[in-house]
Amino acid sequence: MFLMFVFLSFCFTSLAGVFGDEVKSVSVMEGDSLTLNTDTKLQRDDVIDWTYQKTLLTKINKAANKTKIHNDVLDGRFIDRLQMNNQTGDLTITNITTEHNGVYEMTISSTQKICSHRFNVTVYAHLPVPNITRDSSQCSNCSLLCSVLNVRDVSLSWYKGNSLLSSISVSDLNIRLSLSLEVEYQDTNTYRCVLNNTITNQTQHINIKNLCQCSGLTFVHIVVICCVAGGCLIVASVLIFCIYRKHRNTQQHGKCY
Ligand SMILES: *[C@@H]1O[C@H](CO)[C@@H](O)[C@H](O)[C@H]1NC(C)=O
Ligand SMILES: *[C@@H]1O[C@H](CO)[C@@H](O)[C@H](O)[C@H]1NC(C)=O
Ligand SMILES: *[C@@H]1O[C@H](CO)[C@@H](O)[C@H](O)[C@H]1NC(C)=O
Ligand SMILES: *[C@@H]1O[C@H](CO)[C@@H](O)[C@H](O)[C@H]1NC(C)=O
Ligand SMILES: *[C@@H]1O[C@H](CO)[C@@H](O)[C@H](O)[C@H]1NC(C)=O
Ligand SMILES: *[C@@H]1O[C@H](CO)[C@@H](O)[C@H](O)[C@H]1NC(C)=O
Ligand SMILES: *[C@@H]1O[C@H](CO)[C@@H](O)[C@H](O)[C@H]1NC(C)=O
Ligand SMILES: *[C@@H]1O[C@H](CO)[C@@H](O)[C@H](O)[C@H]1NC(C)=O
């Protein structure tokens, strides 16, 4: 994907002028190429600087016909990732990663003016597909747990059909994020668990029939076991009683029915 963001110019004709406070927010997916575009017509004597968190990345000096890319700065995180259009001054960051989050500023200066454009870039990592597991601690009800590992700036939600049942949102890095749901064994509705951030989402559907089979003792199991045990007890009692009677009847020449 190739994204371009245009920000209208804020220029000040005097060097003493205060810079615009305007910051353009840009959201982008990890791995994309991002072009920061200011749509400014550059003049013959302009000097264009791009800085990232106050560190100079590129410089174009129109009058001297010189360009320079400092991509070895900041631990080399920009190496082989910066492209500059020296006609327009646009900066392109290819294969962007979350390490490139932050504020980028373009400054265009000449003897007559100084302009500044700021972009607040947020890079979103690809989201994992959430996992759904059965909360095996209880068998009486079918309770399911949807979980994801190592995510930030996301919402995790349960949907029944198209309606939202429950949701949690987190902004900090979460080692393990989970949300539970209780369903009936016979429920035939479709449920799904969705993980999303502002620009993308991942969905996991559930199969109640497969997930809600209880591996432990269910009520039915217990009833069957009790019946079998009870039956055995009765049979045993009858046998003991008969043996006892037979023993007595042998002495009394009687019969056991
Ligand atoms: C600017 O420099 C490039 C080479 O770096 C050259 O090809 C071009 O003709 C120069 N332009 C001007 C206007 O001097
Ligand atoms: C403009 O950039 C290209 C490559 O990015 C470079 O080859 C060319 O010399 C540059 N022109 C000027 C005027 O600096
Ligand atoms: C993009 O960057 C990542 C992380 O630095 C790297 O593993 C991957 O190979 C790069 N992809 C391309 C197409 O350059
Ligand atoms: C940039 O965006 C992030 C996330 O939205 C926010 O936390 C931060 O304060 C913003 N920074 C600036 C300078 O606007
Ligand atoms: C099963 O869940 C339903 C709904 O949450 C609740 O009303 C019921 O009491 C639960 N039954 C058991 C045996 O936990
Ligand atoms: C989700 O399932 C995959 C594969 O079964 C596993 O590697 C991963 O750790 C699981 N994630 C969570 C949050 O349980
Ligand atoms: C997830 O999506 C919902 C709407 O679909 C949105 O309101 C929410 O802000 C998103 N979550 C995050 C963390 O961006
Ligand atoms: C997930 O993203 C798709 C587009 O990729 C969108 O159509 C859908 O509404 C999103 N779902 C949620 C729950 O945000």
mmCIF file of C-alpha atoms and ligand atoms in Angstrom, residues 65 67 84 86, ligand 2:
data_model
loop_
_atom_site.group_PDB
_atom_site.id
_atom_site.type_symbol
_atom_site.label_atom_id
_atom_site.label_comp_id
_atom_site.label_asym_id
_atom_site.label_seq_id
_atom_site.Cartn_x
_atom_site.Cartn_y
_atom_site.Cartn_z
ATOM 1 C CA ASN A 65 21.492 22.483 -5.944
ATOM 2 C CA THR A 67 20.524 17.295 -1.356
ATOM 3 C CA MET A 84 13.154 12.265 -1.044
ATOM 4 C CA ASN A 86 13.874 17.030 -4.456
HETATM 5 C C1 LIG B 2 17.324 14.791 -6.956
HETATM 6 O O1 LIG B 2 17.301 13.475 -6.407
HETATM 7 C C2 LIG B 2 17.846 12.509 -7.247
HETATM 8 C C3 LIG B 2 17.668 11.178 -6.564
HETATM 9 O O2 LIG B 2 16.960 11.286 -5.406
HETATM 10 C C4 LIG B 2 19.303 12.827 -7.545
HETATM 11 O O3 LIG B 2 19.808 11.862 -8.432
HETATM 12 C C5 LIG B 2 19.412 14.209 -8.168
HETATM 13 O O4 LIG B 2 20.746 14.546 -8.364
HETATM 14 C C6 LIG B 2 18.757 15.199 -7.277
HETATM 15 N N1 LIG B 2 18.743 16.531 -7.871
HETATM 16 C C7 LIG B 2 19.190 17.571 -7.250
HETATM 17 C C8 LIG B 2 18.978 18.856 -7.949
HETATM 18 O O5 LIG B 2 19.731 17.522 -6.179
#
